[in-house]
Amino acid sequence: MSARPCIAERVGVARRYVRSIDVRRDLDDPAALDGYVPTPTVDDTLHRLLRGLADGSTHRAFRITGPYGAGKSAFLLFLARLFQERREPSAATVLLAMRCPDRLSDLAATRAYEPLVVIGRRAPVADLILEALAHKVDGWRAPGRRPAVADVVLRLQAERREGRRDDSAVLDALREFARYVDRSHDGRGGVLLLIDEMGRCLEHAASREGGNDTSVFQALGEMAAGTGDAPVAVVGVLHQRFAEYASALGNGSRADWARSAERFEDLPFQESLEQVSFLLAEAIKVVGSGHDQCVTEAAGALYREAADLGLFPGRSAEIASLGPRLYPMHPAAVVALSAMARRFGQNERSAVGFLQSFEPGGFRDYAAETPYGPDSWYGLANLFDHVATRGEGGPRDGLQARRWRLLTDTLTAHRDLPPIEAAVLKCVGLLSVLD
């Protein structure tokens, strides 16, 4: 009798979930949105954004806040592609029509914004805006003459290399490019400044090197709030609240940061348990013609039982039907992954980050080492082992951190526990940490 194949020979991860999103790199990749799932969170966030970007709106500055791995960068790419495709509808527009048809009218009511993508890092945000402008005007393909602002951008870059830094001149160049785009669309255009990883820019601003200065962010918010012939909208992505980047500063500095934060409308971005389940079902792909019948039946029965027990409140029948697509993830592990992202908000504990990881005890490691079959499930004990092997992988403060230390200390003190008893302790302990 031949040995059973490992799970990795029958189950994989969809292409778009294998690598991280880079909005600037992927903006012109027609396959970058393959497998993207506009969830209810995406639909709601898009509705609020497009309403703010409607022609005539004077509040066009937003910050999308959510934990690592929640899909914020993928959403930003989706948003950028929607506006880029205003000239020629393609994959993003088709996806919008299929999944969020009510947003088509919202999109049509906006200006023809040109996406300008900034990838944040620990550097002055004005430098990064100038880099993005240089990249955009260098590859400009719109009809008409080359924008005059291109020469201004080159001059400003040369000046900054020589140590002459004028942030207001960079913002003036941004306005001038917005005017150019507006004119090229007969008075209905503008610039949509998208700042992925904006938190890294805020980290720099909060540092001694950055001088605790948020004036550029405040100026961007004010620019996006105005009317006139230079329509600019700003959408930034953060992993925590704006003010938390200034938590180590004095009261006066924190007050300045609070004023800057007020210029940006906050859009919380965090997927529910049901939405995480659907994302996992899209990300986990069966290799070949499908699962063996015994695996399909076992997965269906397990997820129906989990739904009957109340693990998936709200859309339990729909999620129960996803069982075969979620194999080999045990329902309890799916629930725990969702809870980890909500409670701890770190990349390795997000559902997508978990699928991407090659680390010990993770999804891919388990799939490569475990025989395929109806009795093979990645459960709570496996998830605990994965988090525990990271050293600092558990929660870092508060009651959850104390419970985590108690659990790990107990397991260390009782290394001779039989495997089944150790697994039970891990399951109960992890549930206690997530309670």
Protein backbone atom coordinates (compact mmCIF):
# COMPACT_ATOMS: atom_id res chain seq x y z
CA MET A 1 0.00 0.00 0.00
CA SER A 2 1.49 3.35 -1.07
CA ALA A 3 2.00 6.15 1.44
CA ARG A 4 -0.51 8.96 1.47
CA PRO A 5 0.62 12.20 -0.21
CA CYS A 6 1.24 15.19 2.02
CA ILE A 7 -1.36 17.94 2.20
CA ALA A 8 0.90 20.33 0.27
CA GLU A 9 0.59 18.05 -2.78
CA ARG A 10 -3.19 18.57 -2.76
CA VAL A 11 -3.63 22.06 -1.27
CA GLY A 12 -1.83 25.33 -1.99
CA VAL A 13 -2.16 29.10 -1.57
CA ALA A 14 -3.55 31.26 -4.38
CA ARG A 15 -0.95 33.33 -6.24
CA ARG A 16 -2.04 36.74 -5.02
CA TYR A 17 -1.72 35.65 -1.39
CA VAL A 18 1.81 34.30 -1.79
CA ARG A 19 3.54 37.67 -2.05
CA SER A 20 2.94 40.96 -0.31
CA ILE A 21 1.23 43.79 -2.14
CA ASP A 22 3.34 46.68 -3.39
CA VAL A 23 0.83 49.23 -4.64
CA ARG A 24 3.25 51.11 -6.90
CA ARG A 25 4.77 47.94 -8.38
CA ASP A 26 1.43 46.20 -8.85
CA LEU A 27 -0.55 49.14 -10.18
CA ASP A 28 0.16 48.22 -13.81
CA ASP A 29 0.05 44.43 -13.29
CA PRO A 30 -3.23 43.14 -14.77
CA ALA A 31 -3.00 39.96 -12.66
CA ALA A 32 -2.35 41.70 -9.32
CA LEU A 33 -6.04 41.59 -8.35
CA ASP A 34 -6.57 37.95 -9.33
CA GLY A 35 -8.47 36.30 -6.49
CA TYR A 36 -9.14 39.58 -4.67
CA VAL A 37 -12.33 39.45 -2.58
CA PRO A 38 -14.18 42.74 -1.95
CA THR A 39 -15.68 41.91 1.46
CA PRO A 40 -18.41 43.91 3.23
CA THR A 41 -15.63 45.86 4.97
CA VAL A 42 -14.18 46.76 1.56
CA ASP A 43 -17.63 47.76 0.28
CA ASP A 44 -18.34 49.98 3.30
CA THR A 45 -14.90 51.64 3.23
CA LEU A 46 -15.16 52.23 -0.50
CA HIS A 47 -18.62 53.77 -0.08
CA ARG A 48 -17.36 56.25 2.54
CA LEU A 49 -14.28 57.11 0.49
CA LEU A 50 -16.11 57.63 -2.79
CA ARG A 51 -18.72 59.75 -1.06
CA GLY A 52 -15.90 61.97 0.19
CA LEU A 53 -14.31 62.06 -3.26
CA ALA A 54 -17.54 63.08 -4.99
CA ASP A 55 -17.31 66.14 -7.21
CA GLY A 56 -17.80 69.22 -5.03
CA SER A 57 -16.74 67.57 -1.76
CA THR A 58 -14.43 69.62 0.47
CA HIS A 59 -13.40 66.79 2.79
CA ARG A 60 -11.00 64.56 0.88
CA ALA A 61 -8.43 63.45 3.49
CA PHE A 62 -8.72 59.96 4.98
CA ARG A 63 -6.71 57.54 7.10
CA ILE A 64 -7.48 53.83 6.90
CA THR A 65 -6.59 52.21 10.24
CA GLY A 66 -6.35 48.50 10.88
CA PRO A 67 -4.02 45.68 11.99
CA TYR A 68 -1.20 44.24 9.91
CA GLY A 69 -2.39 41.77 7.30
CA ALA A 70 -6.00 43.00 7.28
CA GLY A 71 -5.83 43.71 3.53
CA LYS A 72 -5.35 47.48 3.62
CA SER A 73 -2.64 47.53 0.93
CA ALA A 74 -4.72 45.28 -1.31
CA PHE A 75 -7.66 47.64 -0.81
CA LEU A 76 -5.45 50.61 -1.69
CA LEU A 77 -4.39 48.84 -4.90
CA PHE A 78 -8.05 48.12 -5.72
CA LEU A 79 -8.91 51.79 -5.16
CA ALA A 80 -6.00 53.00 -7.28
CA ARG A 81 -6.89 50.64 -10.12
CA LEU A 82 -10.51 51.81 -10.10
CA PHE A 83 -9.41 55.38 -10.78
CA GLN A 84 -6.68 54.37 -13.21
CA GLU A 85 -9.29 52.39 -15.16
CA ARG A 86 -11.55 55.41 -15.59
CA ARG A 87 -9.83 55.82 -18.96
CA GLU A 88 -10.27 52.17 -19.93
CA PRO A 89 -12.32 49.87 -17.63
CA SER A 90 -10.59 46.58 -16.83
CA ALA A 91 -10.26 43.99 -14.02
CA ALA A 92 -10.97 46.25 -11.03
CA THR A 93 -14.05 47.78 -12.63
CA VAL A 94 -15.39 44.34 -13.56
CA LEU A 95 -14.77 43.15 -10.00
CA LEU A 96 -16.59 46.19 -8.63
CA ALA A 97 -19.58 45.52 -10.85
CA MET A 98 -19.71 41.89 -9.75
CA ARG A 99 -19.16 42.29 -6.02
CA CYS A 100 -20.14 45.88 -5.15
CA PRO A 101 -22.54 47.03 -7.89
CA ASP A 102 -23.92 49.87 -5.74
CA ARG A 103 -20.50 51.52 -5.79
CA LEU A 104 -20.53 52.02 -9.57
CA SER A 105 -22.72 55.11 -9.24
CA ASP A 106 -20.53 56.37 -6.38
CA LEU A 107 -17.45 56.03 -8.59
CA ALA A 108 -19.13 57.78 -11.50
CA ALA A 109 -19.90 60.78 -9.24
CA THR A 110 -16.21 61.41 -8.49
CA ARG A 111 -13.64 63.39 -10.40
CA ALA A 112 -11.19 61.62 -12.70
CA TYR A 113 -8.48 61.39 -10.03
CA GLU A 114 -4.99 60.36 -11.10
CA PRO A 115 -3.49 57.94 -8.51
CA LEU A 116 -0.14 59.09 -7.08
CA VAL A 117 1.34 56.27 -4.99
CA VAL A 118 3.73 56.79 -2.09
CA ILE A 119 5.25 53.79 -0.29
CA GLY A 120 6.02 54.92 3.24
CA ARG A 121 9.33 54.43 5.00
CA ARG A 122 11.15 56.14 7.85
CA ALA A 123 11.89 59.31 5.93
CA PRO A 124 10.38 62.80 5.52
CA VAL A 125 7.03 62.44 3.79
CA ALA A 126 7.85 65.44 1.55
CA ASP A 127 10.82 63.48 0.14
CA LEU A 128 8.56 60.54 -0.65
CA ILE A 129 5.92 62.73 -2.31
CA LEU A 130 8.64 64.24 -4.49
CA GLU A 131 9.87 60.74 -5.43
CA ALA A 132 6.31 59.73 -6.36
CA LEU A 133 5.86 62.87 -8.47
CA ALA A 134 9.14 62.18 -10.29
CA HIS A 135 8.04 58.59 -10.97
CA LYS A 136 4.63 59.73 -12.20
CA VAL A 137 5.69 62.53 -14.53
CA ASP A 138 8.57 60.46 -15.92
CA GLY A 139 6.11 57.82 -17.08
CA TRP A 140 3.30 60.21 -18.00
CA ARG A 141 1.38 58.96 -21.00
CA ALA A 142 -1.63 61.28 -21.06
CA PRO A 143 -2.35 63.23 -24.28
CA GLY A 144 -0.78 66.67 -24.57
CA ARG A 145 2.58 68.17 -23.83
CA ARG A 146 4.85 67.05 -21.01
CA PRO A 147 3.72 68.72 -17.77
CA ALA A 148 5.85 71.76 -16.87
CA VAL A 149 5.93 70.55 -13.28
CA ALA A 150 8.34 67.81 -14.41
CA ASP A 151 11.16 70.39 -14.58
CA VAL A 152 10.17 71.74 -11.16
CA VAL A 153 10.34 68.23 -9.67
CA LEU A 154 13.83 67.67 -11.10
CA ARG A 155 15.02 71.01 -9.69
CA LEU A 156 13.57 70.28 -6.24
CA GLN A 157 15.21 66.85 -6.16
CA ALA A 158 18.58 68.41 -6.98
CA GLU A 159 18.11 71.05 -4.26
CA ARG A 160 17.23 68.46 -1.63
CA ARG A 161 20.31 66.42 -2.52
CA GLU A 162 22.33 69.55 -1.80
CA GLY A 163 20.64 69.95 1.58
CA ARG A 164 18.24 72.74 0.57
CA ARG A 165 14.89 71.51 1.76
CA ASP A 166 11.66 73.42 1.23
CA ASP A 167 8.62 71.26 2.03
CA SER A 168 6.21 73.98 0.96
CA ALA A 169 7.77 73.94 -2.53
CA VAL A 170 7.08 70.19 -2.73
CA LEU A 171 3.43 70.77 -1.84
CA ASP A 172 3.27 73.56 -4.43
CA ALA A 173 4.57 71.07 -7.03
CA LEU A 174 1.83 68.64 -5.98
CA ARG A 175 -0.76 71.39 -6.47
CA GLU A 176 0.67 72.25 -9.88
CA PHE A 177 0.47 68.63 -10.99
CA ALA A 178 -3.14 68.50 -9.76
CA ARG A 179 -3.92 71.60 -11.86
CA TYR A 180 -2.35 69.93 -14.89
CA VAL A 181 -4.45 66.77 -14.41
CA ASP A 182 -7.56 68.88 -13.84
CA ARG A 183 -7.02 70.76 -17.10
CA SER A 184 -6.36 67.53 -19.01
CA HIS A 185 -9.80 66.30 -17.90
CA ASP A 186 -11.65 69.50 -18.81
CA GLY A 187 -11.92 70.70 -15.25
CA ARG A 188 -13.02 67.39 -13.70
CA GLY A 189 -9.66 65.85 -12.81
CA GLY A 190 -7.41 65.80 -9.75
CA VAL A 191 -4.72 63.89 -7.90
CA LEU A 192 -5.43 61.04 -5.47
CA LEU A 193 -2.39 60.81 -3.18
CA LEU A 194 -2.21 57.27 -1.75
CA ILE A 195 0.28 56.79 1.11
CA ASP A 196 0.73 53.12 1.95
CA GLU A 197 2.57 52.48 5.23
CA MET A 198 1.99 56.10 6.25
CA GLY A 199 2.76 55.03 9.81
CA ARG A 200 6.44 54.72 8.92
CA CYS A 201 6.47 58.37 7.88
CA LEU A 202 4.80 59.26 11.18
CA GLU A 203 7.43 57.23 13.05
CA HIS A 204 10.09 59.35 11.39
CA ALA A 205 8.19 62.55 12.18
CA ALA A 206 7.97 61.51 15.84
CA SER A 207 11.70 60.81 16.07
CA ARG A 208 14.42 63.25 17.05
CA GLU A 209 15.59 63.27 13.44
CA GLY A 210 12.09 64.15 12.30
CA GLY A 211 11.80 66.93 14.88
CA ASN A 212 8.33 65.86 16.11
CA ASP A 213 7.01 67.78 13.10
CA THR A 214 3.66 66.92 11.51
CA SER A 215 3.28 70.18 9.60
CA VAL A 216 3.39 68.47 6.20
CA PHE A 217 0.60 66.08 7.22
CA GLN A 218 -1.44 69.01 8.50
CA ALA A 219 -0.82 70.89 5.24
CA LEU A 220 -1.87 67.85 3.20
CA GLY A 221 -5.11 67.58 5.19
CA GLU A 222 -5.81 71.27 4.66
CA MET A 223 -5.00 71.00 0.95
CA ALA A 224 -7.48 68.15 0.60
CA ALA A 225 -10.16 70.16 2.38
CA GLY A 226 -10.15 73.09 0.00
CA THR A 227 -11.79 73.99 -3.28
CA GLY A 228 -10.26 75.63 -6.31
CA ASP A 229 -8.32 74.62 -9.39
CA ALA A 230 -5.98 72.08 -7.72
CA PRO A 231 -8.15 69.20 -6.48
CA VAL A 232 -6.07 66.88 -4.27
CA ALA A 233 -7.37 63.96 -2.21
CA VAL A 234 -5.27 62.03 0.33
CA VAL A 235 -5.69 58.46 1.61
CA GLY A 236 -3.13 57.15 4.11
CA VAL A 237 -2.80 53.69 5.65
CA LEU A 238 -1.97 53.21 9.35
CA HIS A 239 -1.62 50.19 11.64
CA GLN A 240 -2.59 52.14 14.76
CA ARG A 241 -4.27 55.40 15.66
CA PHE A 242 -2.53 58.59 14.53
CA ALA A 243 -1.95 59.78 18.11
CA GLU A 244 -0.26 56.53 19.17
CA TYR A 245 2.76 57.37 17.03
CA ALA A 246 3.27 60.38 19.33
CA SER A 247 2.69 58.52 22.62
CA ALA A 248 6.28 59.12 23.81
CA LEU A 249 6.18 62.87 23.16
CA GLY A 250 5.28 65.70 25.54
CA ASN A 251 1.81 67.14 25.99
CA GLY A 252 2.44 70.07 23.66
CA SER A 253 3.69 67.85 20.84
CA ARG A 254 0.80 65.43 21.29
CA ALA A 255 -1.64 68.33 20.96
CA ASP A 256 -0.03 69.29 17.63
CA TRP A 257 -0.36 65.70 16.46
CA ALA A 258 -4.01 65.63 17.50
CA ARG A 259 -4.68 68.71 15.37
CA SER A 260 -3.03 67.03 12.39
CA ALA A 261 -5.05 63.85 12.94
CA GLU A 262 -8.28 65.86 12.91
CA ARG A 263 -7.63 66.78 9.28
CA PHE A 264 -8.06 63.11 8.26
CA GLU A 265 -11.33 61.21 8.58
CA ASP A 266 -10.64 57.83 10.19
CA LEU A 267 -11.88 54.72 8.39
CA PRO A 268 -11.47 51.60 10.59
CA PHE A 269 -10.49 48.57 8.49
CA GLN A 270 -10.85 45.26 10.28
CA GLU A 271 -12.42 42.12 8.94
CA SER A 272 -15.01 40.19 10.95
CA LEU A 273 -14.79 36.45 11.64
CA GLU A 274 -17.16 35.73 8.77
CA GLN A 275 -15.11 37.83 6.35
CA VAL A 276 -11.84 36.19 7.46
CA SER A 277 -13.46 32.81 6.75
CA PHE A 278 -14.37 33.86 3.22
CA LEU A 279 -10.87 35.29 2.65
CA LEU A 280 -9.26 32.02 3.76
CA ALA A 281 -11.59 30.05 1.50
CA GLU A 282 -10.49 32.19 -1.46
CA ALA A 283 -6.81 31.93 -0.54
CA ILE A 284 -6.64 28.16 0.01
CA LYS A 285 -6.70 26.41 -3.35
CA VAL A 286 -7.10 22.71 -4.13
CA VAL A 287 -4.47 21.36 -6.51
CA GLY A 288 -5.90 19.29 -9.34
CA SER A 289 -9.50 18.23 -9.85
CA GLY A 290 -10.66 18.56 -6.23
CA HIS A 291 -10.63 16.88 -2.86
CA ASP A 292 -11.14 13.17 -2.34
CA GLN A 293 -14.75 12.45 -1.45
CA CYS A 294 -13.83 11.34 2.08
CA VAL A 295 -12.11 14.70 2.75
CA THR A 296 -15.03 16.67 1.29
CA GLU A 297 -17.52 14.79 3.46
CA ALA A 298 -15.41 15.10 6.62
CA ALA A 299 -14.85 18.84 6.11
CA GLY A 300 -18.51 19.47 5.42
CA ALA A 301 -19.58 17.57 8.53
CA LEU A 302 -17.01 19.30 10.77
CA TYR A 303 -17.95 22.81 9.67
CA ARG A 304 -21.68 22.09 9.91
CA GLU A 305 -21.12 20.90 13.47
CA ALA A 306 -19.10 24.04 14.25
CA ALA A 307 -21.88 26.22 12.86
CA ASP A 308 -24.49 24.35 14.91
CA LEU A 309 -22.39 24.99 18.03
CA GLY A 310 -22.41 28.73 17.32
CA LEU A 311 -18.77 29.26 16.29
CA PHE A 312 -19.85 31.33 13.29
CA PRO A 313 -22.75 33.57 14.35
CA GLY A 314 -24.52 35.55 11.67
CA ARG A 315 -23.80 33.68 8.41
CA SER A 316 -23.34 30.20 9.81
CA ALA A 317 -25.01 28.34 6.93
CA GLU A 318 -22.80 30.02 4.33
CA ILE A 319 -19.62 29.38 6.29
CA ALA A 320 -20.61 25.78 6.96
CA SER A 321 -20.74 25.27 3.20
CA LEU A 322 -17.13 26.49 2.93
CA GLY A 323 -15.78 23.49 4.86
CA PRO A 324 -14.11 21.69 1.94
CA ARG A 325 -12.53 24.95 0.75
CA LEU A 326 -11.08 25.64 4.21
CA TYR A 327 -9.44 22.23 4.63
CA PRO A 328 -7.07 21.58 6.42
CA MET A 329 -7.94 24.50 8.74
CA HIS A 330 -9.98 23.33 11.74
CA PRO A 331 -12.94 25.65 12.51
CA ALA A 332 -11.50 26.47 15.95
CA ALA A 333 -8.20 27.56 14.37
CA VAL A 334 -10.07 29.83 11.92
CA VAL A 335 -11.89 31.48 14.83
CA ALA A 336 -8.62 31.86 16.77
CA LEU A 337 -6.81 33.44 13.81
CA SER A 338 -9.54 36.03 13.45
CA ALA A 339 -9.45 36.77 17.18
CA MET A 340 -5.65 37.15 17.14
CA ALA A 341 -5.80 39.77 14.39
CA ARG A 342 -8.46 41.73 16.29
CA ARG A 343 -6.82 41.51 19.72
CA PHE A 344 -3.13 41.75 18.92
CA GLY A 345 -3.03 43.34 15.46
CA GLN A 346 0.34 41.97 14.32
CA ASN A 347 1.21 40.66 10.90
CA GLU A 348 2.13 37.10 11.85
CA ARG A 349 -1.27 36.67 13.49
CA SER A 350 -3.36 37.88 10.57
CA ALA A 351 -5.03 35.24 8.45
CA VAL A 352 -3.23 36.19 5.25
CA GLY A 353 0.12 36.61 7.03
CA PHE A 354 -0.35 33.16 8.50
CA LEU A 355 -0.92 31.59 5.08
CA GLN A 356 2.12 33.38 3.65
CA SER A 357 4.46 32.23 6.41
CA PHE A 358 7.05 29.46 5.94
CA GLU A 359 7.88 29.50 9.65
CA PRO A 360 7.86 26.38 11.86
CA GLY A 361 4.39 25.17 12.75
CA GLY A 362 2.70 27.48 10.24
CA PHE A 363 0.21 26.54 7.54
CA ARG A 364 2.75 25.69 4.87
CA ASP A 365 5.02 23.82 7.25
CA TYR A 366 2.07 21.74 8.46
CA ALA A 367 0.88 21.05 4.91
CA ALA A 368 4.35 19.87 3.87
CA GLU A 369 4.74 17.51 6.84
CA THR A 370 1.23 16.08 7.30
CA PRO A 371 -0.39 13.27 5.28
CA TYR A 372 -3.47 14.25 3.29
CA GLY A 373 -6.69 12.75 4.60
CA PRO A 374 -9.99 13.32 6.44
CA ASP A 375 -8.34 13.06 9.86
CA SER A 376 -5.66 15.72 9.25
CA TRP A 377 -6.63 19.11 10.67
CA TYR A 378 -4.62 22.17 11.62
CA GLY A 379 -6.06 22.90 15.05
CA LEU A 380 -5.59 25.08 18.11
CA ALA A 381 -2.62 23.10 19.42
CA ASN A 382 -0.84 23.55 16.09
CA LEU A 383 -1.58 27.26 16.13
CA PHE A 384 -0.20 27.56 19.66
CA ASP A 385 3.02 25.80 18.61
CA HIS A 386 3.38 28.15 15.66
CA VAL A 387 3.00 31.28 17.79
CA ALA A 388 5.18 29.88 20.61
CA THR A 389 8.10 29.11 18.29
CA ARG A 390 8.34 32.80 17.44
CA GLY A 391 9.81 33.60 20.87
CA GLU A 392 8.06 36.97 21.24
CA GLY A 393 5.06 35.70 19.31
CA GLY A 394 2.54 35.91 22.12
CA PRO A 395 0.66 39.00 23.34
CA ARG A 396 3.02 41.60 24.78
CA ASP A 397 1.09 43.28 27.57
CA GLY A 398 -2.01 43.19 29.72
CA LEU A 399 -4.03 40.25 30.99
CA GLN A 400 -3.50 38.27 27.76
CA ALA A 401 0.28 38.51 28.18
CA ARG A 402 0.08 37.23 31.76
CA ARG A 403 -2.11 34.32 30.69
CA TRP A 404 0.27 33.54 27.84
CA ARG A 405 3.27 33.44 30.18
CA LEU A 406 1.36 31.20 32.60
CA LEU A 407 0.54 28.81 29.76
CA THR A 408 4.08 28.65 28.37
CA ASP A 409 5.60 28.32 31.85
CA THR A 410 3.23 25.47 32.69
CA LEU A 411 4.11 23.61 29.51
CA THR A 412 7.81 24.13 30.16
CA ALA A 413 7.49 22.79 33.71
CA HIS A 414 5.59 19.71 32.51
CA ARG A 415 7.48 18.65 29.42
CA ASP A 416 6.72 15.00 30.18
CA LEU A 417 2.96 15.37 29.65
CA PRO A 418 1.50 12.79 27.25
CA PRO A 419 0.92 14.36 23.80
CA ILE A 420 -2.87 14.33 24.09
CA GLU A 421 -2.77 16.06 27.50
CA ALA A 422 -0.29 18.66 26.26
CA ALA A 423 -2.55 19.34 23.24
CA VAL A 424 -5.58 19.80 25.51
CA LEU A 425 -3.63 22.21 27.71
CA LYS A 426 -2.54 24.22 24.66
CA CYS A 427 -6.12 24.43 23.36
CA VAL A 428 -7.62 25.49 26.70
CA GLY A 429 -4.77 27.90 27.40
CA LEU A 430 -4.96 29.56 23.98
CA LEU A 431 -8.72 30.01 24.34
CA SER A 432 -8.10 31.62 27.73
CA VAL A 433 -5.58 34.03 26.21
CA LEU A 434 -8.06 35.01 23.50
CA ASP A 435 -11.03 35.33 25.86
